[in-house]
Coordinates of C-alpha atoms in Angstrom, one line a residue:
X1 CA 97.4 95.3 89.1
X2 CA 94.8 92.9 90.5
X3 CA 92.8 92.4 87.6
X4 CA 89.1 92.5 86.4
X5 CA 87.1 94.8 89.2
X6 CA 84.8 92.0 89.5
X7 CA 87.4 89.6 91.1
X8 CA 88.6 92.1 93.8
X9 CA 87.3 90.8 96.8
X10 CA 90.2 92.4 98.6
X11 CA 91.7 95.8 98.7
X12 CA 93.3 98.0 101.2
X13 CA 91.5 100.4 103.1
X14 CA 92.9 101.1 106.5
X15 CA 95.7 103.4 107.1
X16 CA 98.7 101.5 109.6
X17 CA 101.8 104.1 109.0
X18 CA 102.9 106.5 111.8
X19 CA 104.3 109.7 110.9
X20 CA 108.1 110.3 109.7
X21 CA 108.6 106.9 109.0
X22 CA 110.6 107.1 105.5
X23 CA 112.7 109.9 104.5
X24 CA 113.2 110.3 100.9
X25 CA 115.5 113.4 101.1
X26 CA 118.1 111.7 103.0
X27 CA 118.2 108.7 100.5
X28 CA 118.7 111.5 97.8
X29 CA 121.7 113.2 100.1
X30 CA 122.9 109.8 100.5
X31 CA 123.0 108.2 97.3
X32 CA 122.0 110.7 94.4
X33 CA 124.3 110.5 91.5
X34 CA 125.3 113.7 89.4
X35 CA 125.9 111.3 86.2
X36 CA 122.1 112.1 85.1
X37 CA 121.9 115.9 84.2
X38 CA 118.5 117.6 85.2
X39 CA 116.0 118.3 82.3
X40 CA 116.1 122.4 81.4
X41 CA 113.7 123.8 79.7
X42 CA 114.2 126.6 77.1
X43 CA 117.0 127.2 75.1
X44 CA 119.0 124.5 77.2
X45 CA 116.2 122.0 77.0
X46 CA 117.8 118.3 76.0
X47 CA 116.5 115.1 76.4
X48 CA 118.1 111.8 75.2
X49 CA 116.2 110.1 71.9
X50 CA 114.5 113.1 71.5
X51 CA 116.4 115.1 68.6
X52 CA 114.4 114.4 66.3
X53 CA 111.6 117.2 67.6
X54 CA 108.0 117.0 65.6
X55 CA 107.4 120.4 64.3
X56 CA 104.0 121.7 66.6
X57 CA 100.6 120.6 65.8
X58 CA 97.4 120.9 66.6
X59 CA 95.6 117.9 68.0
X60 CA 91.7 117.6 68.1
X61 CA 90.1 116.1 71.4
X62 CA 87.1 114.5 70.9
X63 CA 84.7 114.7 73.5
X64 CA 82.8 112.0 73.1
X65 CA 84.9 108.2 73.4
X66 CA 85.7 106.9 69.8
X67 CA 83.1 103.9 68.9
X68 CA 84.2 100.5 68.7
X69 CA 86.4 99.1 66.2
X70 CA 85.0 97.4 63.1
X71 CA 85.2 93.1 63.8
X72 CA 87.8 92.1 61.6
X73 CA 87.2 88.6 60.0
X74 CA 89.2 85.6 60.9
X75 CA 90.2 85.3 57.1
X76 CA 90.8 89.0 56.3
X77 CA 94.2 88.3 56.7
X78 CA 96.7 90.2 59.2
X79 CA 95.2 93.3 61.3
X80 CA 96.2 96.6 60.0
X81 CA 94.6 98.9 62.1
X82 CA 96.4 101.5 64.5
X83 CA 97.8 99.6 67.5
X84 CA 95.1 102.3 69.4
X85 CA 92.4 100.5 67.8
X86 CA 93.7 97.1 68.0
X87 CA 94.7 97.6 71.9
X88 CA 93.2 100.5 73.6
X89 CA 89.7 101.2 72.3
X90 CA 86.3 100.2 74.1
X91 CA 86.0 97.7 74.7
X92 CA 89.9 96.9 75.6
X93 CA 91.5 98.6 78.7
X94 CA 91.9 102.3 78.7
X95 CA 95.6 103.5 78.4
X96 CA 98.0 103.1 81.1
X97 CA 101.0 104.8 82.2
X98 CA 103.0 101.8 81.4
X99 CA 101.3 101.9 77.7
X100 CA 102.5 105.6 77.0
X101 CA 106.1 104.5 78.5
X102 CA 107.3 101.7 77.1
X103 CA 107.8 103.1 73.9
X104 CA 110.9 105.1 75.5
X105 CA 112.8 102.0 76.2
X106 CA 111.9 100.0 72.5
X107 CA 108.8 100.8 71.0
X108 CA 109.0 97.8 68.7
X109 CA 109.3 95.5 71.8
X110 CA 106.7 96.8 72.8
X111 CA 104.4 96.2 69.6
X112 CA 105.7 92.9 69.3
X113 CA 104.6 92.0 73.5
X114 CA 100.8 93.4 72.0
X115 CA 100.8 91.4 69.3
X116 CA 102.7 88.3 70.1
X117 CA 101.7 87.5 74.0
X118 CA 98.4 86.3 75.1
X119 CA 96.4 89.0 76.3
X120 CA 99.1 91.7 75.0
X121 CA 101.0 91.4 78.4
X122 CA 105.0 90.3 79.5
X123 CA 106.1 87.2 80.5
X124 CA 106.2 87.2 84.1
X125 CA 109.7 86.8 85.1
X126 CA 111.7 85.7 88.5
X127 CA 112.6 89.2 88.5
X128 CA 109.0 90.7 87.8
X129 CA 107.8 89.1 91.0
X130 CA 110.5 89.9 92.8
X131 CA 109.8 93.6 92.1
X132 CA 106.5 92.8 93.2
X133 CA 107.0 91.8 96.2
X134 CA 109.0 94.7 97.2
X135 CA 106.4 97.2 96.4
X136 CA 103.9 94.9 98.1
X137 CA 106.1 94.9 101.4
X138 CA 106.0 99.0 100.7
X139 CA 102.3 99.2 100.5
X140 CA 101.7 97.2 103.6
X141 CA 103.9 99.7 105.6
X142 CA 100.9 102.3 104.8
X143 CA 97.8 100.2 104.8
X144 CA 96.6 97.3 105.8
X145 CA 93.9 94.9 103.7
X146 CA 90.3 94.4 104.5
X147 CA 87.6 92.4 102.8
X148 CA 85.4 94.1 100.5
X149 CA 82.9 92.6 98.5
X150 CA 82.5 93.6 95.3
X151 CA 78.6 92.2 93.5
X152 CA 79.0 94.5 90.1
X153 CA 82.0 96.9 88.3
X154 CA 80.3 100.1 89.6
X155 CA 81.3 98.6 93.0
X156 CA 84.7 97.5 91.9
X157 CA 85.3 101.4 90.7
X158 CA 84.0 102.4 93.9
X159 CA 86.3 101.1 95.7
X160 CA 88.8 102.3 93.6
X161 CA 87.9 105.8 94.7
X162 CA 87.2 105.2 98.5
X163 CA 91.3 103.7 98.5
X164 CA 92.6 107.4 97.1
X165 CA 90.0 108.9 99.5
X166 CA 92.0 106.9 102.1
X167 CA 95.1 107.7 100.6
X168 CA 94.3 111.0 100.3
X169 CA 93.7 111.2 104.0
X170 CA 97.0 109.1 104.9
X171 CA 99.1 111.8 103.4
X172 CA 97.5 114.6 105.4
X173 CA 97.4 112.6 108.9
X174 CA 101.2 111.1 108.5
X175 CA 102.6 112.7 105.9
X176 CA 103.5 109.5 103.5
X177 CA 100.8 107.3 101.2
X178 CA 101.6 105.3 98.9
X179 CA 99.7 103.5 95.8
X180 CA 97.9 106.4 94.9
X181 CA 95.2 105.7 91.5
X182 CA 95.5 108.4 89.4
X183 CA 93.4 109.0 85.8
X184 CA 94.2 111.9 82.8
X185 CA 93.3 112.2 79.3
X186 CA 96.1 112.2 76.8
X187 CA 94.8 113.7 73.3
X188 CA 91.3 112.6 74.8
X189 CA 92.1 109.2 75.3
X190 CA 92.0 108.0 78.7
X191 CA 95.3 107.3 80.7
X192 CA 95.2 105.8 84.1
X193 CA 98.0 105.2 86.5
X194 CA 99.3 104.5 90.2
X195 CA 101.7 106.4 91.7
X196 CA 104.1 104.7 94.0
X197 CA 104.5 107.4 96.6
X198 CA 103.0 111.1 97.6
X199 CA 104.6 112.9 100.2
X200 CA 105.0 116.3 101.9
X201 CA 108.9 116.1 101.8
X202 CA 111.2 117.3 99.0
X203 CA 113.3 114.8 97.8
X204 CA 115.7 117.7 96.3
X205 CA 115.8 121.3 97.8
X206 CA 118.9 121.6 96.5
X207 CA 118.0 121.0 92.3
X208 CA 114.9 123.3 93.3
X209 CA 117.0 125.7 94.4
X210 CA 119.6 125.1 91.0
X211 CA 116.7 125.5 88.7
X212 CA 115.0 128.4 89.7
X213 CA 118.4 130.3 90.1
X214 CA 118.7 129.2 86.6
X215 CA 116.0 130.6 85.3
X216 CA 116.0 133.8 86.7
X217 CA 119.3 134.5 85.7
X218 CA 118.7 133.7 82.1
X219 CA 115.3 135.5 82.2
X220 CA 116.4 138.0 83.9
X221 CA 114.7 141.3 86.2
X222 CA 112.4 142.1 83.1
X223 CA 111.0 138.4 82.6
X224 CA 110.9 138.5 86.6
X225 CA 108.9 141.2 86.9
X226 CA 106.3 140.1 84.2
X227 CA 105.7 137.0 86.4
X228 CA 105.3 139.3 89.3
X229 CA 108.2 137.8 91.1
X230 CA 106.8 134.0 91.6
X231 CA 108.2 130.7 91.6
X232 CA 110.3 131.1 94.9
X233 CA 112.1 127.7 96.2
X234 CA 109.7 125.8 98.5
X235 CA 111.9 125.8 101.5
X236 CA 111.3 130.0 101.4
X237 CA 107.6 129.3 100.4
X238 CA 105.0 128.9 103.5
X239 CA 103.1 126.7 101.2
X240 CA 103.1 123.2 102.4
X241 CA 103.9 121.2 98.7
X242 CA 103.2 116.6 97.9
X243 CA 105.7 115.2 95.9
X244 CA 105.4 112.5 93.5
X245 CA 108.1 109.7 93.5
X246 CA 108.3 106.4 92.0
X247 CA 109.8 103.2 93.3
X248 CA 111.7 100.8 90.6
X249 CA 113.9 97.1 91.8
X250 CA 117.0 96.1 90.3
X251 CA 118.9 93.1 90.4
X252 CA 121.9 94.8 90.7
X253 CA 123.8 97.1 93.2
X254 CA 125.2 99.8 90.4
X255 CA 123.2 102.5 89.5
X256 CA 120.7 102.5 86.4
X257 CA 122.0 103.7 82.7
X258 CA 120.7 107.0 81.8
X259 CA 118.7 105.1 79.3
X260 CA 116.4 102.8 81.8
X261 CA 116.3 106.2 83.9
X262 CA 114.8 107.8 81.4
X263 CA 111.4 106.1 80.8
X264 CA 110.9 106.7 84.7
X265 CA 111.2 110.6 84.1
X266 CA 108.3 110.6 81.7
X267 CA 106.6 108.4 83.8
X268 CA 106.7 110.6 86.7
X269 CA 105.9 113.6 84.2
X270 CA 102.8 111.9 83.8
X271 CA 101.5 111.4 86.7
X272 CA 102.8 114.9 87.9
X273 CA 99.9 116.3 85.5
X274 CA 97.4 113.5 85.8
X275 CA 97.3 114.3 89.8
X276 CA 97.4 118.2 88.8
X277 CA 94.3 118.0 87.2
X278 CA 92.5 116.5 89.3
X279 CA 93.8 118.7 92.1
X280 CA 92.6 121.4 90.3
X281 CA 89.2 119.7 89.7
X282 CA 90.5 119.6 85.8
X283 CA 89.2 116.1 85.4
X284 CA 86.0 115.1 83.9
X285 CA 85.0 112.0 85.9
X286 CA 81.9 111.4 83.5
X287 CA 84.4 110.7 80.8
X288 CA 86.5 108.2 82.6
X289 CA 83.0 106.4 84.2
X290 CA 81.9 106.1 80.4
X291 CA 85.0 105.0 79.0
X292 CA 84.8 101.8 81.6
X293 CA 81.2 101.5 80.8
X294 CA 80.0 102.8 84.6
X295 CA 76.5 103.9 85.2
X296 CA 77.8 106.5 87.5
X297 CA 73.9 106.2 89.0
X298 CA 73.9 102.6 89.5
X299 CA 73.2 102.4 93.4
X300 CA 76.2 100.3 95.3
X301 CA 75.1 96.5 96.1
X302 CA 74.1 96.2 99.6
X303 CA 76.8 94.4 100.5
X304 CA 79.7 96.5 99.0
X305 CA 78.0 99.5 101.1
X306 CA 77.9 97.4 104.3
X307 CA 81.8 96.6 104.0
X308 CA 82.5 100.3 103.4
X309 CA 80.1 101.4 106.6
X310 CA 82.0 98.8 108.7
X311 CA 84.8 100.6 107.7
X312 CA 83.4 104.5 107.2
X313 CA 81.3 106.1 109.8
X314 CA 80.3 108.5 107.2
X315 CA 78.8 106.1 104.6
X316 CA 74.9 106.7 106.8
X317 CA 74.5 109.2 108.4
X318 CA 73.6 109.3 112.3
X319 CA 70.7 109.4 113.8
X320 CA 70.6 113.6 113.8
X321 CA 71.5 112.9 110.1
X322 CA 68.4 111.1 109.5
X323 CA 66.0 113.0 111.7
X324 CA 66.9 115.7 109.0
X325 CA 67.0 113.8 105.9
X326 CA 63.7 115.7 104.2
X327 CA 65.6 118.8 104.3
X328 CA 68.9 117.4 103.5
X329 CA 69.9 117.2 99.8
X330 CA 69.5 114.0 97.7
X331 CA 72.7 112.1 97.9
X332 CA 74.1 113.2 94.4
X333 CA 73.6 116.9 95.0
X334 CA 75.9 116.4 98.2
X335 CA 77.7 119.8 97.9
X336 CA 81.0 120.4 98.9
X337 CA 81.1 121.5 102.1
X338 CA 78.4 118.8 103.3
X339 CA 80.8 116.5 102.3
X340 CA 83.0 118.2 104.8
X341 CA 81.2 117.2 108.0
X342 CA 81.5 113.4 106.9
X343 CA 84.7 113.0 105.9
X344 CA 86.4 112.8 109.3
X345 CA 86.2 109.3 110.1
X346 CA 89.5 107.0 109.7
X347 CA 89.4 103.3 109.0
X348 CA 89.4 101.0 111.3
X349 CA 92.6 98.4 112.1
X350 CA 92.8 95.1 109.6
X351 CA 89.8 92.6 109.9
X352 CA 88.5 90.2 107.7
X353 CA 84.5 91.3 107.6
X354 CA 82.3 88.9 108.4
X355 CA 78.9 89.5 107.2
X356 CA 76.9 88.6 110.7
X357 CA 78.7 90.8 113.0
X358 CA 77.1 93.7 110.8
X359 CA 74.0 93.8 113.1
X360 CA 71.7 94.3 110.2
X361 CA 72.8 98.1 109.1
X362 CA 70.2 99.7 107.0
X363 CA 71.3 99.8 103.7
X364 CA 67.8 101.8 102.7
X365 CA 69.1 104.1 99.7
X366 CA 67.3 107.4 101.4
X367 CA 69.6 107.2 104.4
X368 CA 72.6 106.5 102.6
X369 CA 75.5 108.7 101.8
X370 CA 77.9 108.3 98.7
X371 CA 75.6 105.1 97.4
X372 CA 76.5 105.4 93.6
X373 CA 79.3 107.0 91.7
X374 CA 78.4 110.3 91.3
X375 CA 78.0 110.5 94.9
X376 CA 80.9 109.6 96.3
X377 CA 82.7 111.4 93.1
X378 CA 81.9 114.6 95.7
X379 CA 83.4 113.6 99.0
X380 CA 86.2 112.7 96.1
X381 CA 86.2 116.0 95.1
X382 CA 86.2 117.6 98.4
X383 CA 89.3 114.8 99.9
X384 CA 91.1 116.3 96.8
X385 CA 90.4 120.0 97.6
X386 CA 91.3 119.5 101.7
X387 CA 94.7 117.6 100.3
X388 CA 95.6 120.7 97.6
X389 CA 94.1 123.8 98.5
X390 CA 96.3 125.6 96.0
X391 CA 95.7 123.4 93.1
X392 CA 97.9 122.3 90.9
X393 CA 100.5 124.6 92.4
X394 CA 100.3 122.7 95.8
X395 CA 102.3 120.1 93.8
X396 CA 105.9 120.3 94.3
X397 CA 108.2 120.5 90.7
X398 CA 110.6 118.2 91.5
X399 CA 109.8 114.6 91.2
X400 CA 112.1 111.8 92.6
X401 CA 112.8 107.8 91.0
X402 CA 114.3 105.6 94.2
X403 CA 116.0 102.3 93.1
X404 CA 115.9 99.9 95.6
X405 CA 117.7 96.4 95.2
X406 CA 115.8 93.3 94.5
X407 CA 117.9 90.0 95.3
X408 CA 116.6 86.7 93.8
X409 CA 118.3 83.1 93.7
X410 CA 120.6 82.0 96.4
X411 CA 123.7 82.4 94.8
X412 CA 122.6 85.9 94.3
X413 CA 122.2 86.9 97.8
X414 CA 125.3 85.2 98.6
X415 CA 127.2 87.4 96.3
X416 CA 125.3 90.7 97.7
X417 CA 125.0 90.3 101.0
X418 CA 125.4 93.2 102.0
X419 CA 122.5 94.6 100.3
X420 CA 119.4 94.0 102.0
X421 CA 116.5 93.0 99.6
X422 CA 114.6 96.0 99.0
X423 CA 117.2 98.7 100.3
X424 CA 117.7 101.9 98.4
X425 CA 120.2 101.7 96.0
X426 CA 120.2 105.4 94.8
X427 CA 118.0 108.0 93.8
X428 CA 117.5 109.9 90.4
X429 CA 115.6 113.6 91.0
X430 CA 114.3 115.8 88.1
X431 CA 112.4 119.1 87.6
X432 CA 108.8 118.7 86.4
X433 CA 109.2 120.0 82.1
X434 CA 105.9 120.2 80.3
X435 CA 107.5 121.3 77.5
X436 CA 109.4 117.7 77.6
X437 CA 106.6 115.2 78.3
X438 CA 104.7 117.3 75.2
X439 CA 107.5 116.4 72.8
X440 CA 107.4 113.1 73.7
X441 CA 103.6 112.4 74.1
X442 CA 103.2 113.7 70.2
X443 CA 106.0 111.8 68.9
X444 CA 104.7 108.1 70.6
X445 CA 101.4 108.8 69.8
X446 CA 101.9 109.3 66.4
X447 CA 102.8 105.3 66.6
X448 CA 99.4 104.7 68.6
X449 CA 97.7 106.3 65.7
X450 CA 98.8 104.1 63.1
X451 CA 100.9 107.4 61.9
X452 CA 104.1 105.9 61.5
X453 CA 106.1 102.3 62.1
X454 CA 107.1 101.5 66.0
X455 CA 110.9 102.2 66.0
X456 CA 113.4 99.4 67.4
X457 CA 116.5 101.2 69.6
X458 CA 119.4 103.0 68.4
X459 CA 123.2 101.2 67.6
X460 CA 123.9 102.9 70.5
X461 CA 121.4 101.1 72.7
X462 CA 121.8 97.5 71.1
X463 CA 122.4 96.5 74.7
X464 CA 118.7 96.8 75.7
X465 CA 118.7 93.6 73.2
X466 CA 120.2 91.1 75.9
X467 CA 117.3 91.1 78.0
X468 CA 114.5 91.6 74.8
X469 CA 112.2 88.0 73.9
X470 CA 111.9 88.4 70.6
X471 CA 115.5 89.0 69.9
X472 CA 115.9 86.4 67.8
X473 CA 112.9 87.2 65.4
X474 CA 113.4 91.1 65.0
X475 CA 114.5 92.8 62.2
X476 CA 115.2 95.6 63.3
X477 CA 117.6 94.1 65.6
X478 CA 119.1 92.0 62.1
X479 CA 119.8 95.4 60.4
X480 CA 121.5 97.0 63.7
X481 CA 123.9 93.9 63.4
X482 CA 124.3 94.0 59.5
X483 CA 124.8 98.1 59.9
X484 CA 127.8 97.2 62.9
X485 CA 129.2 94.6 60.9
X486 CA 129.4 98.0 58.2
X487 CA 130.9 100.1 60.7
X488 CA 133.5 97.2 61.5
X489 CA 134.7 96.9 58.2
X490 CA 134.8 100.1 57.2
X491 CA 137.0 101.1 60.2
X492 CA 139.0 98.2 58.9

């Protein structure tokens, strides 16, 4: 969201929330509409644009990152490779969320924003900022921003991991973060993504409750006994469960179409299994540090480690600590459990550092705990363990999409005035489907792949149009008016 890691000289750090100060489940009891059905899975599985299923396949993962694309000459004429060579190979970004998405809404929109907009990006809109805005008002509800300076892009990732450390340890001292990073491999491509919210309250006991009843009745005492009786409802279960939920803005006061609703659900699919992995220590960390180019052994610049220790009590150790540094392990063979003892320490209330108050704080490298990468990767580690002791079954199944109303231009606000900006228009719940999100992921990234053509929307969805750029260059929008101007006469 901010940009190249080497112009972040800000990011948030210090927690600010107190305890119980949102709560989801009563905007769902509130406002939840019945309109959008919850996605089954079995023999009732359905899902909208999805009928056409691709027949299974096997996909191979390479575990080493693809090499770099051939150049392609400025007079070979137009680029014909895959859109995941073209877009999202080294050394281009990695995947995003957004990326894997957008093809739900209109794929060929989508192709035609990579190809057609300067750095492969939207035009940002009145609307787009407004959105913004509201998440940014969100965030600051949570944390707070300190300066951190940032001298090379192993610092830059670094910080990147100390904000879900401290987001980590937000949701466990009030029971709310928000803006949590989160990084998975899709077909051994790496995805990375931001969660708007984590929290330890179901947004929907209640469609819990529906689903499981659901299945056990249609599996039956046989199928229940095979699983040994589990998946009880989480209000019966001692286990304390995080949610995932994600925040979208709308202009508008009336609910979303099932159609813009339904990109959110794979979106919070996604990040439902990113964050299981990596609460079940799934992820292989060397993979993402390679595929950004990261010397995970690159010691942190002296300054970076001086912001953080402003911030972090744990970053050097105390005196006792140091008196015992021959016998204590090297800093990137911190276990576990040693990583235990230093990860108590909050951070400290909004300030602007100033280099001069520091008092000179040894940044010598054999006193220095979590100075590189792979070091801090295990108090990472550890923050993730302490936050999901059960793994990936810590993570709730139901995942929750809050609308909230975004109001722009005067005469806008004038109409809806009684709709405060930002307010919660209504929420959309779902149970978690694998079985869904696998369907989908193989059928968009055959497009990614070069595999097949990116499709435009359906008759059906023509609407979607209105609000599309490129419009008025897109055939595929040409032959959905040539094929209703068909319809039109034939019903004629």
């Amino acid at each position: 969201r901010h940009g190249p890691l080497e112009e972040q000289p800000n990011a948030r750090l210090a927690p600010l929330v107190a305890p119980g100060d949102t709560n989801l489940a009563a905007f769902v009891a509130q406002t939840k509409p019945r309109s959008i059905p919850t996605v089954l899975s079995g023999a009732h599985a359905s899902y909208p644009d999805l009928s056409s299923a691709l027949t299974d396949q096997s996909t191979s993962t390479s575990e080493t990152p693809p090499p770099p694309p051939p150049a392609v000459a400025d007079n070979a004429g137009p680029d014909s490779r895959p859109p995941m060579l073209r877009f999202r190979t080294f050394p281009h970004k990695p995947f995003s969320v957004s990326d894997l998405t957008a093809g739900v809404w209109c794929e060929l929109q989508y192709y035609y924003t990579l190809t057609r907009l300067p750095g492969g990006r939207k035009t940002r809109t009145a609307a787009m900022r407004g959105g913004t805005k509201i998440h940014e008002r969100l965030e600051r509800q949570v944390f707070t921003t300190v300066r951190i300076d940032v001298a090379k892009k192993e610092d830059g990732f670094g910080l990147r991991l100390w904000n879900i450390v401290e987001g980590l340890r937000s949701l466990r001292d009030t029971g709310l973060t928000r803006e949590l990073e989160v990084w998975g491999l899709v077909e051994g491509n790496v995805v990375n993504g931001v969660i708007d919210v984590l929290s330890y309250e179901n947004p929907d006991p209640e469609l819990e409750e529906d689903v499981l009843s659901s299945r056990r009745r249609s599996q039956g005492s046989s199928s229940s006994q095979e699983q040994g009786g589990t998946a009880p409802s989480s209000s019966s279960s001692n286990k304390r469960e995080v949610f995932v939920s994600d925040v979208k803005t709308r202009g508008s006061t009336a609910p979303p179409s099932q159609a813009q609703v339904r990109a959110a659900t794979i979106q919070l699919f996604l990040y439902h299994r990113f964050l299981a992995d990596m609460a079940s220590d799934k992820l292989d960390y060397m993979r993402i540090f390679a595929r950004y180019g990261l010397d995970p052994d690159e010691p942190f610049s002296d300054a970076f480690m001086a912001n953080i220790d402003a911030l972090h009590d744990e970053v050097f150790p105390s005196d006792e600590d140091k008196s015992a540094s021959d016998s204590a392990p090297a800093v990137s063979e911190i276990s576990a459990p040693a990583a235990a003892a230093a990860a108590t320490t909050r951070g400290h209330p909004s300030v602007e550092i100033n280099m001069s108050t520091l008092g000179g704080a040894s940044t010598s490298s054999s006193f220095t705990r979590y100075g590189s990468l792979r070091a801090l990767l295990t108090l990472l580690k550890f923050e993730l363990h302490f936050t999901f002791p059960q793994g990936a079954s810590t993570l709730g199944r139901v995942v929750a999409v809050e609308y909230r109303y975004r109001a722009w231009g005067e005469r806008q606000q004038q109409k809806q005035q009684q709709q405060q900006d930002g307010s919660v228009i209504c929420v959309n719940t779902f149970y978690v489907e694998p079985d869904i999100l696998d369907q989908y992921l193989r059928d968009t990234m055959q497009w990614w792949r070069g595999e097949r053509e990116p499709r435009g929307v359906s008759l059906e969805e023509a609407f979607k149009c209105r609000s599309c750029e490129f419009v008025g260059e897109c055939d595929w929008r040409m032959n959905l008016d040539n094929e209703a101007l068909r319809k039109a006469r034939a019903a004629r």
